[in-house]
Amino acid sequence: MTDIDASQARARVYRRRRIVVFSALAVVIALVTTGGVYTANALGAAVPAAAPQVIDPEPVAAAPQPLALPGFGSYAVGAVGFDGLVAAGNESAPMAMASLTKVVTALVVLEAHPIAAGEGGPGIEYTEADVDIYWDQVAQNSSVAPVAAGSTLTLRESLEAMLLPSGGNYSISLANWAFGSVDAYLERARAWAAEQGLAETQLADTSGLSLDNVSTATDLVRLGQLALADPTVAEIVAKPTADLPEVGTVKNSNKLLGTHGVDGIKTGTTDDAANLLFSADVPVGGSSVTLVGVLLGGETHAVLNEAIAALLDSIAPGFHEVVPLEANQVLAEYTTPWGESARARAADGASVVVWSDTPVDVEVRAEPVTLAARGEEVGTAVVHVGAQEISVPLVLDTAIEDPGAWWRLSNPGALG
């Protein structure tokens, strides 16, 4: 081999060694770079969310409550704060209201002249014209309360004279005082009834003496609720008696008052029928439910009252308290891929008063969780009771913490 050939051979060997060295170095650099990227990605990647395993409470439903329904007339009973009616029969049939009309008169007069709590309201002077109204009502066989020319009663006292003994003369005198005339009163009263949704209620006078004053049991339950919502009317109709200056003691015509939970509202009587718009409080656990009902078309008030008493006594046991959720009740469980576990608990308990066989159901809406602190809200438990909903937050009873670098680096397939 010549010197030239030897020199060329050595150059080729050098080039091959250099290629090998640089290729190995490139591999090392690539590995280091890739490893660094992987490590950075693994340590910074989001951990997978833990799905909730929901624990659904069983729905609760009692047996239907049997009722002692009247075998006559038109009737309806509702409960304040509850949807619909708890009992009804012929509730859409228009019937004569009789003196239940005076409840409308009281509410419309008080709308124009409200009375502050604990006060009697403005003084009303009664004249010979009011005495004439009294005798005119007597001649028409209307229920009346005494009135004296020259006497002055407060508005509250005047309403007591109208509502307790059902003084038809006071309904006319109050309409004249508040609106200037019965016609002006009726214009406002009819508009008021429409505004309150009493679409089937027709008003012909202030007292109910005319049989053209008609309504339905459904409308009258609404009227009773409006009466109880007015503090002045609610207080008056619950009184057995009232002592009025220059009039004397007047008695409530509602003979059921103080029995079977009854605390109002108004009697009504035509030549052919007895009516009662009533309210009653039913104790349930540590609270009570207010019933508002009406029965129209009794043969006598004695027959009417007996039927209402039986109906109320049968309705009362149908209200019961249900506790669908206890505070701290476990409603969902979480288990993470790295072995941690936590439970979602109800932040508060929930109790509801239920009528008859109204179902109570709990819907658990728990959300997936990644990392969370103890006590963090992770969803909601919704208690469904008819159209009513009660929401209770779900909170974690243990923190779900980051799994740490080793788990992240050794579980590349579990990372997002």
GROMACS .gro file of C-alpha atoms in nm:
model
  416
    1MET     CA    1   0.000   0.000   0.000
    2THR     CA    2   0.134   0.339  -0.090
    3ASP     CA    3   0.156   0.625   0.155
    4ILE     CA    4  -0.135   0.790  -0.026
    5ASP     CA    5  -0.355   0.485   0.010
    6ALA     CA    6  -0.274   0.456   0.379
    7SER     CA    7  -0.357   0.820   0.439
    8GLN     CA    8  -0.694   0.786   0.265
    9ALA     CA    9  -0.778   0.474   0.471
   10ARG     CA   10  -0.703   0.653   0.796
   11ALA     CA   11  -0.928   0.944   0.689
   12ARG     CA   12  -1.217   0.711   0.617
   13VAL     CA   13  -1.182   0.545   0.959
   14TYR     CA   14  -1.181   0.887   1.128
   15ARG     CA   15  -1.493   0.997   0.947
   16ARG     CA   16  -1.675   0.678   1.047
   17ARG     CA   17  -1.577   0.723   1.413
   18ARG     CA   18  -1.692   1.084   1.409
   19ILE     CA   19  -2.029   0.984   1.263
   20VAL     CA   20  -2.072   0.721   1.534
   21VAL     CA   21  -1.977   0.962   1.813
   22PHE     CA   22  -2.205   1.239   1.693
   23SER     CA   23  -2.490   0.994   1.630
   24ALA     CA   24  -2.460   0.862   1.986
   25LEU     CA   25  -2.444   1.215   2.120
   26ALA     CA   26  -2.761   1.305   1.926
   27VAL     CA   27  -2.938   1.004   2.072
   28VAL     CA   28  -2.834   1.104   2.424
   29ILE     CA   29  -2.947   1.463   2.368
   30ALA     CA   30  -3.279   1.341   2.226
   31LEU     CA   31  -3.335   1.112   2.522
   32VAL     CA   32  -3.253   1.385   2.769
   33THR     CA   33  -3.476   1.632   2.586
   34THR     CA   34  -3.764   1.387   2.548
   35GLY     CA   35  -3.735   1.280   2.908
   36GLY     CA   36  -3.745   1.636   3.023
   37VAL     CA   37  -4.052   1.709   2.816
   38TYR     CA   38  -4.224   1.393   2.944
   39THR     CA   39  -4.138   1.475   3.303
   40ALA     CA   40  -4.263   1.830   3.266
   41ASN     CA   41  -4.581   1.713   3.097
   42ALA     CA   42  -4.644   1.441   3.352
   43LEU     CA   43  -4.593   1.670   3.649
   44GLY     CA   44  -4.810   1.944   3.502
   45ALA     CA   45  -5.088   1.734   3.349
   46ALA     CA   46  -5.439   1.733   3.490
   47VAL     CA   47  -5.529   1.423   3.689
   48PRO     CA   48  -5.840   1.230   3.582
   49ALA     CA   49  -6.174   1.318   3.741
   50ALA     CA   50  -6.329   1.069   3.981
   51ALA     CA   51  -6.688   0.990   3.886
   52PRO     CA   52  -6.947   0.984   4.166
   53GLN     CA   53  -7.112   0.661   4.270
   54VAL     CA   54  -7.456   0.799   4.360
   55ILE     CA   55  -7.659   0.659   4.649
   56ASP     CA   56  -8.024   0.738   4.573
   57PRO     CA   57  -8.259   0.744   4.874
   58GLU     CA   58  -8.579   0.549   4.828
   59PRO     CA   59  -8.888   0.759   4.744
   60VAL     CA   60  -9.138   0.805   5.028
   61ALA     CA   61  -9.515   0.788   4.980
   62ALA     CA   62  -9.786   0.729   5.237
   63ALA     CA   63 -10.120   0.563   5.173
   64PRO     CA   64 -10.401   0.792   5.047
   65GLN     CA   65 -10.592   0.964   5.325
   66PRO     CA   66 -10.959   0.856   5.341
   67LEU     CA   67 -11.196   1.153   5.368
   68ALA     CA   68 -11.544   1.201   5.511
   69LEU     CA   69 -11.687   1.400   5.220
   70PRO     CA   70 -12.015   1.594   5.240
   71GLY     CA   71 -12.293   1.423   5.054
   72PHE     CA   72 -12.443   1.749   4.933
   73GLY     CA   73 -12.375   2.096   4.796
   74SER     CA   74 -12.056   2.240   4.654
   75TYR     CA   75 -11.733   2.233   4.850
   76ALA     CA   76 -11.358   2.278   4.830
   77VAL     CA   77 -11.073   2.276   5.080
   78GLY     CA   78 -10.722   2.402   5.019
   79ALA     CA   79 -10.414   2.430   5.238
   80VAL     CA   80 -10.207   2.749   5.250
   81GLY     CA   81  -9.870   2.683   5.087
   82PHE     CA   82  -9.988   2.366   4.911
   83ASP     CA   83 -10.080   2.337   4.545
   84GLY     CA   84 -10.431   2.244   4.442
   85LEU     CA   85 -10.717   2.133   4.662
   86VAL     CA   86 -10.711   1.857   4.923
   87ALA     CA   87 -11.085   1.793   4.883
   88ALA     CA   88 -11.346   1.914   4.637
   89GLY     CA   89 -11.690   1.834   4.497
   90ASN     CA   90 -11.899   2.035   4.249
   91GLU     CA   91 -11.637   2.303   4.307
   92SER     CA   92 -11.698   2.474   3.971
   93ALA     CA   93 -12.074   2.511   4.012
   94PRO     CA   94 -12.186   2.877   4.058
   95MET     CA   95 -12.395   2.912   4.373
   96ALA     CA   96 -12.536   3.198   4.577
   97MET     CA   97 -12.279   3.334   4.824
   98ALA     CA   98 -12.521   3.503   5.063
   99SER     CA   99 -12.331   3.684   5.340
  100LEU     CA  100 -11.993   3.549   5.228
  101THR     CA  101 -12.018   3.857   5.004
  102LYS     CA  102 -11.939   4.069   5.310
  103VAL     CA  103 -11.581   3.932   5.306
  104VAL     CA  104 -11.537   4.102   4.970
  105THR     CA  105 -11.684   4.423   5.111
  106ALA     CA  106 -11.439   4.418   5.403
  107LEU     CA  107 -11.135   4.359   5.182
  108VAL     CA  108 -11.230   4.624   4.926
  109VAL     CA  109 -11.301   4.885   5.196
  110LEU     CA  110 -10.969   4.804   5.365
  111GLU     CA  111 -10.786   4.834   5.035
  112ALA     CA  112 -10.912   5.194   5.017
  113HIS     CA  113 -10.868   5.262   5.391
  114PRO     CA  114 -10.605   5.028   5.541
  115ILE     CA  115 -10.576   5.003   5.918
  116ALA     CA  116 -10.233   5.000   6.082
  117ALA     CA  117 -10.155   4.709   6.314
  118GLY     CA  118 -10.298   4.763   6.662
  119GLU     CA  119 -10.508   5.061   6.558
  120GLY     CA  120 -10.881   5.112   6.503
  121GLY     CA  121 -10.859   5.324   6.191
  122PRO     CA  122 -11.060   5.638   6.119
  123GLY     CA  123 -11.378   5.718   6.309
  124ILE     CA  124 -11.708   5.683   6.121
  125GLU     CA  125 -12.006   5.895   6.229
  126TYR     CA  126 -12.343   5.725   6.193
  127THR     CA  127 -12.650   5.932   6.114
  128GLU     CA  128 -13.026   5.899   6.064
  129ALA     CA  129 -12.950   5.783   5.710
  130ASP     CA  130 -12.772   5.479   5.855
  131VAL     CA  131 -13.068   5.411   6.083
  132ASP     CA  132 -13.292   5.417   5.775
  133ILE     CA  133 -13.060   5.162   5.611
  134TYR     CA  134 -13.096   4.944   5.920
  135TRP     CA  135 -13.477   4.941   5.903
  136ASP     CA  136 -13.472   4.884   5.528
  137GLN     CA  137 -13.255   4.575   5.579
  138VAL     CA  138 -13.485   4.451   5.855
  139ALA     CA  139 -13.779   4.484   5.615
  140GLN     CA  140 -13.594   4.269   5.362
  141ASN     CA  141 -13.525   4.000   5.623
  142SER     CA  142 -13.151   4.070   5.610
  143SER     CA  143 -12.925   4.005   5.908
  144VAL     CA  144 -12.848   4.334   6.086
  145ALA     CA  145 -12.653   4.486   6.374
  146PRO     CA  146 -12.777   4.778   6.588
  147VAL     CA  147 -12.683   5.133   6.491
  148ALA     CA  148 -12.750   5.464   6.666
  149ALA     CA  149 -12.768   5.808   6.503
  150GLY     CA  150 -12.493   6.032   6.641
  151SER     CA  151 -12.267   5.741   6.739
  152THR     CA  152 -11.910   5.706   6.620
  153LEU     CA  153 -11.734   5.375   6.561
  154THR     CA  154 -11.386   5.319   6.432
  155LEU     CA  155 -11.347   5.141   6.100
  156ARG     CA  156 -11.233   4.827   6.285
  157GLU     CA  157 -11.541   4.836   6.508
  158SER     CA  158 -11.764   4.892   6.206
  159LEU     CA  159 -11.609   4.588   6.034
  160GLU     CA  160 -11.670   4.385   6.350
  161ALA     CA  161 -12.037   4.487   6.337
  162MET     CA  162 -12.054   4.374   5.974
  163LEU     CA  163 -11.855   4.048   5.996
  164LEU     CA  164 -11.935   3.897   6.337
  165PRO     CA  165 -12.318   3.915   6.354
  166SER     CA  166 -12.327   3.963   5.973
  167GLY     CA  167 -12.472   4.314   5.988
  168GLY     CA  168 -12.595   4.380   5.635
  169ASN     CA  169 -12.676   4.741   5.722
  170TYR     CA  170 -12.313   4.805   5.810
  171SER     CA  171 -12.200   4.669   5.471
  172ILE     CA  172 -12.407   4.940   5.300
  173SER     CA  173 -12.302   5.215   5.541
  174LEU     CA  174 -11.935   5.122   5.495
  175ALA     CA  175 -11.965   5.124   5.116
  176ASN     CA  176 -12.126   5.468   5.127
  177TRP     CA  177 -11.859   5.598   5.365
  178ALA     CA  178 -11.562   5.455   5.172
  179PHE     CA  179 -11.677   5.514   4.812
  180GLY     CA  180 -11.962   5.767   4.828
  181SER     CA  181 -12.227   5.524   4.705
  182VAL     CA  182 -12.302   5.155   4.667
  183ASP     CA  183 -12.271   5.186   4.289
  184ALA     CA  184 -11.921   5.335   4.318
  185TYR     CA  185 -11.830   5.060   4.562
  186LEU     CA  186 -11.957   4.788   4.325
  187GLU     CA  187 -11.754   4.929   4.038
  188ARG     CA  188 -11.436   4.897   4.244
  189ALA     CA  189 -11.536   4.562   4.397
  190ARG     CA  190 -11.593   4.401   4.057
  191ALA     CA  191 -11.258   4.528   3.932
  192TRP     CA  192 -11.092   4.403   4.251
  193ALA     CA  193 -11.244   4.056   4.209
  194ALA     CA  194 -11.109   4.038   3.854
  195GLU     CA  195 -10.765   4.151   3.971
  196GLN     CA  196 -10.761   3.876   4.234
  197GLY     CA  197 -10.845   3.606   3.981
  198LEU     CA  198 -11.199   3.553   4.108
  199ALA     CA  199 -11.326   3.502   3.755
  200GLU     CA  200 -11.644   3.315   3.852
  201THR     CA  201 -11.751   3.561   4.123
  202GLN     CA  202 -12.038   3.799   4.047
  203LEU     CA  203 -12.126   4.088   4.281
  204ALA     CA  204 -12.470   4.250   4.292
  205ASP     CA  205 -12.467   4.425   4.632
  206THR     CA  206 -12.257   4.475   4.945
  207SER     CA  207 -12.422   4.217   5.171
  208GLY     CA  208 -12.514   3.911   4.968
  209LEU     CA  209 -12.886   3.963   5.012
  210SER     CA  210 -12.939   3.934   4.637
  211LEU     CA  211 -12.917   3.582   4.491
  212ASP     CA  212 -12.726   3.739   4.203
  213ASN     CA  213 -12.417   3.738   4.425
  214VAL     CA  214 -12.272   3.408   4.305
  215SER     CA  215 -11.938   3.232   4.314
  216THR     CA  216 -11.781   2.888   4.298
  217ALA     CA  217 -11.620   2.689   4.578
  218THR     CA  218 -11.285   2.722   4.400
  219ASP     CA  219 -11.312   3.103   4.392
  220LEU     CA  220 -11.426   3.116   4.753
  221VAL     CA  221 -11.123   2.920   4.876
  222ARG     CA  222 -10.914   3.188   4.708
  223LEU     CA  223 -11.127   3.459   4.876
  224GLY     CA  224 -11.073   3.293   5.213
  225GLN     CA  225 -10.698   3.293   5.161
  226LEU     CA  226 -10.711   3.664   5.077
  227ALA     CA  227 -10.910   3.725   5.396
  228LEU     CA  228 -10.651   3.545   5.612
  229ALA     CA  229 -10.372   3.739   5.443
  230ASP     CA  230 -10.528   4.066   5.564
  231PRO     CA  231 -10.433   4.105   5.934
  232THR     CA  232 -10.741   4.311   6.021
  233VAL     CA  233 -10.991   4.069   5.868
  234ALA     CA  234 -10.806   3.763   6.000
  235GLU     CA  235 -10.813   3.904   6.353
  236ILE     CA  236 -11.180   4.001   6.341
  237VAL     CA  237 -11.317   3.673   6.202
  238ALA     CA  238 -11.137   3.477   6.475
  239LYS     CA  239 -11.313   3.669   6.756
  240PRO     CA  240 -11.609   3.502   6.931
  241THR     CA  241 -11.747   3.840   7.041
  242ALA     CA  242 -11.677   4.213   7.032
  243ASP     CA  243 -11.795   4.494   7.260
  244LEU     CA  244 -11.890   4.799   7.055
  245PRO     CA  245 -11.970   5.144   7.200
  246GLU     CA  246 -12.344   5.230   7.184
  247VAL     CA  247 -12.404   4.895   7.009
  248GLY     CA  248 -12.323   4.647   7.282
  249THR     CA  249 -12.180   4.299   7.252
  250VAL     CA  250 -12.199   4.135   6.909
  251LYS     CA  251 -12.144   3.762   6.868
  252ASN     CA  252 -11.978   3.571   6.589
  253SER     CA  253 -12.239   3.375   6.393
  254ASN     CA  254 -11.986   3.099   6.315
  255LYS     CA  255 -12.087   2.821   6.558
  256LEU     CA  256 -11.786   2.606   6.461
  257LEU     CA  257 -11.544   2.872   6.585
  258GLY     CA  258 -11.304   2.726   6.843
  259THR     CA  259 -11.385   2.364   6.756
  260HIS     CA  260 -11.208   2.122   6.518
  261GLY     CA  261 -10.933   2.384   6.476
  262VAL     CA  262 -11.172   2.639   6.319
  263ASP     CA  263 -11.066   3.004   6.357
  264GLY     CA  264 -11.282   3.181   6.094
  265ILE     CA  265 -11.421   3.301   5.855
  266LYS     CA  266 -11.786   3.381   5.764
  267THR     CA  267 -12.132   3.233   5.759
  268GLY     CA  268 -12.386   3.286   5.483
  269THR     CA  269 -12.757   3.212   5.475
  270THR     CA  270 -13.020   3.224   5.203
  271ASP     CA  271 -13.387   3.125   5.232
  272ASP     CA  272 -13.293   2.782   5.099
  273ALA     CA  273 -12.937   2.710   5.207
  274ALA     CA  274 -12.663   2.757   5.464
  275ASN     CA  275 -12.304   2.835   5.368
  276LEU     CA  276 -11.975   2.860   5.557
  277LEU     CA  277 -11.640   2.991   5.445
  278PHE     CA  278 -11.403   2.849   5.705
  279SER     CA  279 -11.040   2.833   5.811
  280ALA     CA  280 -10.875   2.588   6.049
  281ASP     CA  281 -10.527   2.522   6.182
  282VAL     CA  282 -10.404   2.162   6.183
  283PRO     CA  283 -10.100   2.084   6.404
  284VAL     CA  284  -9.830   1.882   6.225
  285GLY     CA  285  -9.515   1.801   6.420
  286GLY     CA  286  -9.373   2.127   6.549
  287SER     CA  287  -9.570   2.343   6.306
  288SER     CA  288  -9.921   2.370   6.168
  289VAL     CA  289 -10.105   2.379   5.838
  290THR     CA  290 -10.377   2.636   5.769
  291LEU     CA  291 -10.680   2.502   5.585
  292VAL     CA  292 -10.922   2.725   5.397
  293GLY     CA  293 -11.247   2.575   5.277
  294VAL     CA  294 -11.608   2.636   5.193
  295LEU     CA  295 -11.927   2.433   5.191
  296LEU     CA  296 -12.228   2.576   5.009
  297GLY     CA  297 -12.583   2.447   5.006
  298GLY     CA  298 -12.644   2.296   5.349
  299GLU     CA  299 -13.005   2.236   5.448
  300THR     CA  300 -12.941   2.409   5.782
  301HIS     CA  301 -12.636   2.542   5.960
  302ALA     CA  302 -12.650   2.247   6.198
  303VAL     CA  303 -12.631   2.001   5.907
  304LEU     CA  304 -12.363   2.212   5.741
  305ASN     CA  305 -12.147   2.233   6.054
  306GLU     CA  306 -12.168   1.861   6.118
  307ALA     CA  307 -12.047   1.788   5.765
  308ILE     CA  308 -11.761   2.038   5.789
  309ALA     CA  309 -11.651   1.903   6.129
  310ALA     CA  310 -11.639   1.547   5.991
  311LEU     CA  311 -11.449   1.664   5.683
  312LEU     CA  312 -11.191   1.856   5.889
  313ASP     CA  313 -11.141   1.564   6.128
  314SER     CA  314 -11.073   1.336   5.834
  315ILE     CA  315 -10.836   1.579   5.661
  316ALA     CA  316 -10.619   1.657   5.966
  317PRO     CA  317 -10.444   1.315   5.996
  318GLY     CA  318 -10.353   1.329   5.627
  319PHE     CA  319 -10.084   1.589   5.689
  320HIS     CA  320  -9.759   1.434   5.808
  321GLU     CA  321  -9.395   1.530   5.838
  322VAL     CA  322  -9.138   1.350   5.622
  323VAL     CA  323  -8.759   1.372   5.667
  324PRO     CA  324  -8.619   1.270   5.328
  325LEU     CA  325  -8.266   1.389   5.411
  326GLU     CA  326  -8.060   1.380   5.729
  327ALA     CA  327  -7.769   1.618   5.784
  328ASN     CA  328  -7.439   1.445   5.691
  329GLN     CA  329  -7.622   1.170   5.503
  330VAL     CA  330  -7.389   1.007   5.246
  331LEU     CA  331  -7.532   1.052   4.896
  332ALA     CA  332  -7.231   0.983   4.672
  333GLU     CA  333  -6.886   0.822   4.695
  334TYR     CA  334  -6.565   0.895   4.503
  335THR     CA  335  -6.261   0.673   4.445
  336THR     CA  336  -5.960   0.811   4.254
  337PRO     CA  337  -5.722   0.606   4.031
  338TRP     CA  338  -5.443   0.677   4.282
  339GLY     CA  339  -5.637   0.520   4.568
  340GLU     CA  340  -5.794   0.812   4.754
  341SER     CA  341  -6.161   0.805   4.851
  342ALA     CA  342  -6.413   1.063   4.973
  343ARG     CA  343  -6.785   1.087   5.026
  344ALA     CA  344  -7.036   1.358   4.937
  345ARG     CA  345  -7.268   1.430   5.228
  346ALA     CA  346  -7.581   1.644   5.267
  347ALA     CA  347  -7.475   1.976   5.421
  348ASP     CA  348  -7.813   2.005   5.598
  349GLY     CA  349  -8.116   1.795   5.670
  350ALA     CA  350  -8.453   1.854   5.505
  351SER     CA  351  -8.801   1.799   5.642
  352VAL     CA  352  -9.130   1.861   5.465
  353VAL     CA  353  -9.496   1.851   5.558
  354VAL     CA  354  -9.681   1.634   5.308
  355TRP     CA  355 -10.047   1.587   5.231
  356SER     CA  356 -10.182   1.232   5.198
  357ASP     CA  357  -9.997   1.019   4.938
  358THR     CA  358  -9.796   1.303   4.784
  359PRO     CA  359  -9.465   1.136   4.691
  360VAL     CA  360  -9.134   1.266   4.824
  361ASP     CA  361  -8.828   1.190   4.614
  362VAL     CA  362  -8.461   1.292   4.639
  363GLU     CA  363  -8.263   1.358   4.322
  364VAL     CA  364  -7.885   1.348   4.374
  365ARG     CA  365  -7.688   1.570   4.137
  366ALA     CA  366  -7.323   1.494   4.220
  367GLU     CA  367  -7.046   1.623   3.993
  368PRO     CA  368  -6.717   1.452   3.892
  369VAL     CA  369  -6.426   1.563   4.111
  370THR     CA  370  -6.053   1.599   4.037
  371LEU     CA  371  -5.880   1.775   4.328
  372ALA     CA  372  -6.094   1.928   4.604
  373ALA     CA  373  -6.070   2.046   4.963
  374ARG     CA  374  -6.266   1.900   5.251
  375GLY     CA  375  -6.604   2.073   5.273
  376GLU     CA  376  -6.602   2.179   4.909
  377GLU     CA  377  -6.943   2.177   4.739
  378VAL     CA  378  -6.963   1.904   4.477
  379GLY     CA  379  -7.331   1.900   4.385
  380THR     CA  380  -7.687   1.926   4.511
  381ALA     CA  381  -7.956   1.701   4.651
  382VAL     CA  382  -8.298   1.816   4.534
  383VAL     CA  383  -8.603   1.708   4.733
  384HIS     CA  384  -8.912   1.692   4.510
  385VAL     CA  385  -9.253   1.723   4.682
  386GLY     CA  386  -9.521   1.770   4.419
  387ALA     CA  387  -9.433   2.099   4.249
  388GLN     CA  388  -9.214   2.206   4.542
  389GLU     CA  389  -8.834   2.168   4.538
  390ILE     CA  390  -8.587   2.196   4.826
  391SER     CA  391  -8.216   2.210   4.739
  392VAL     CA  392  -7.945   2.095   4.980
  393PRO     CA  393  -7.572   2.132   4.896
  394LEU     CA  394  -7.346   1.823   4.881
  395VAL     CA  395  -7.001   1.866   5.039
  396LEU     CA  396  -6.694   1.642   5.052
  397ASP     CA  397  -6.609   1.488   5.389
  398THR     CA  398  -6.239   1.438   5.296
  399ALA     CA  399  -5.999   1.627   5.071
  400ILE     CA  400  -5.894   1.473   4.740
  401GLU     CA  401  -5.528   1.570   4.700
  402ASP     CA  402  -5.275   1.555   4.417
  403PRO     CA  403  -5.130   1.201   4.376
  404GLY     CA  404  -4.772   1.329   4.370
  405ALA     CA  405  -4.478   1.309   4.126
  406TRP     CA  406  -4.409   0.934   4.150
  407TRP     CA  407  -4.767   0.832   4.060
  408ARG     CA  408  -4.774   1.086   3.779
  409LEU     CA  409  -4.445   0.965   3.630
  410SER     CA  410  -4.535   0.598   3.663
  411ASN     CA  411  -4.893   0.625   3.526
  412PRO     CA  412  -4.857   0.811   3.195
  413GLY     CA  413  -5.168   0.650   3.051
  414ALA     CA  414  -5.392   0.780   3.332
  415LEU     CA  415  -5.310   1.145   3.279
  416GLY     CA  416  -5.512   1.384   3.068
   0.00000   0.00000   0.00000
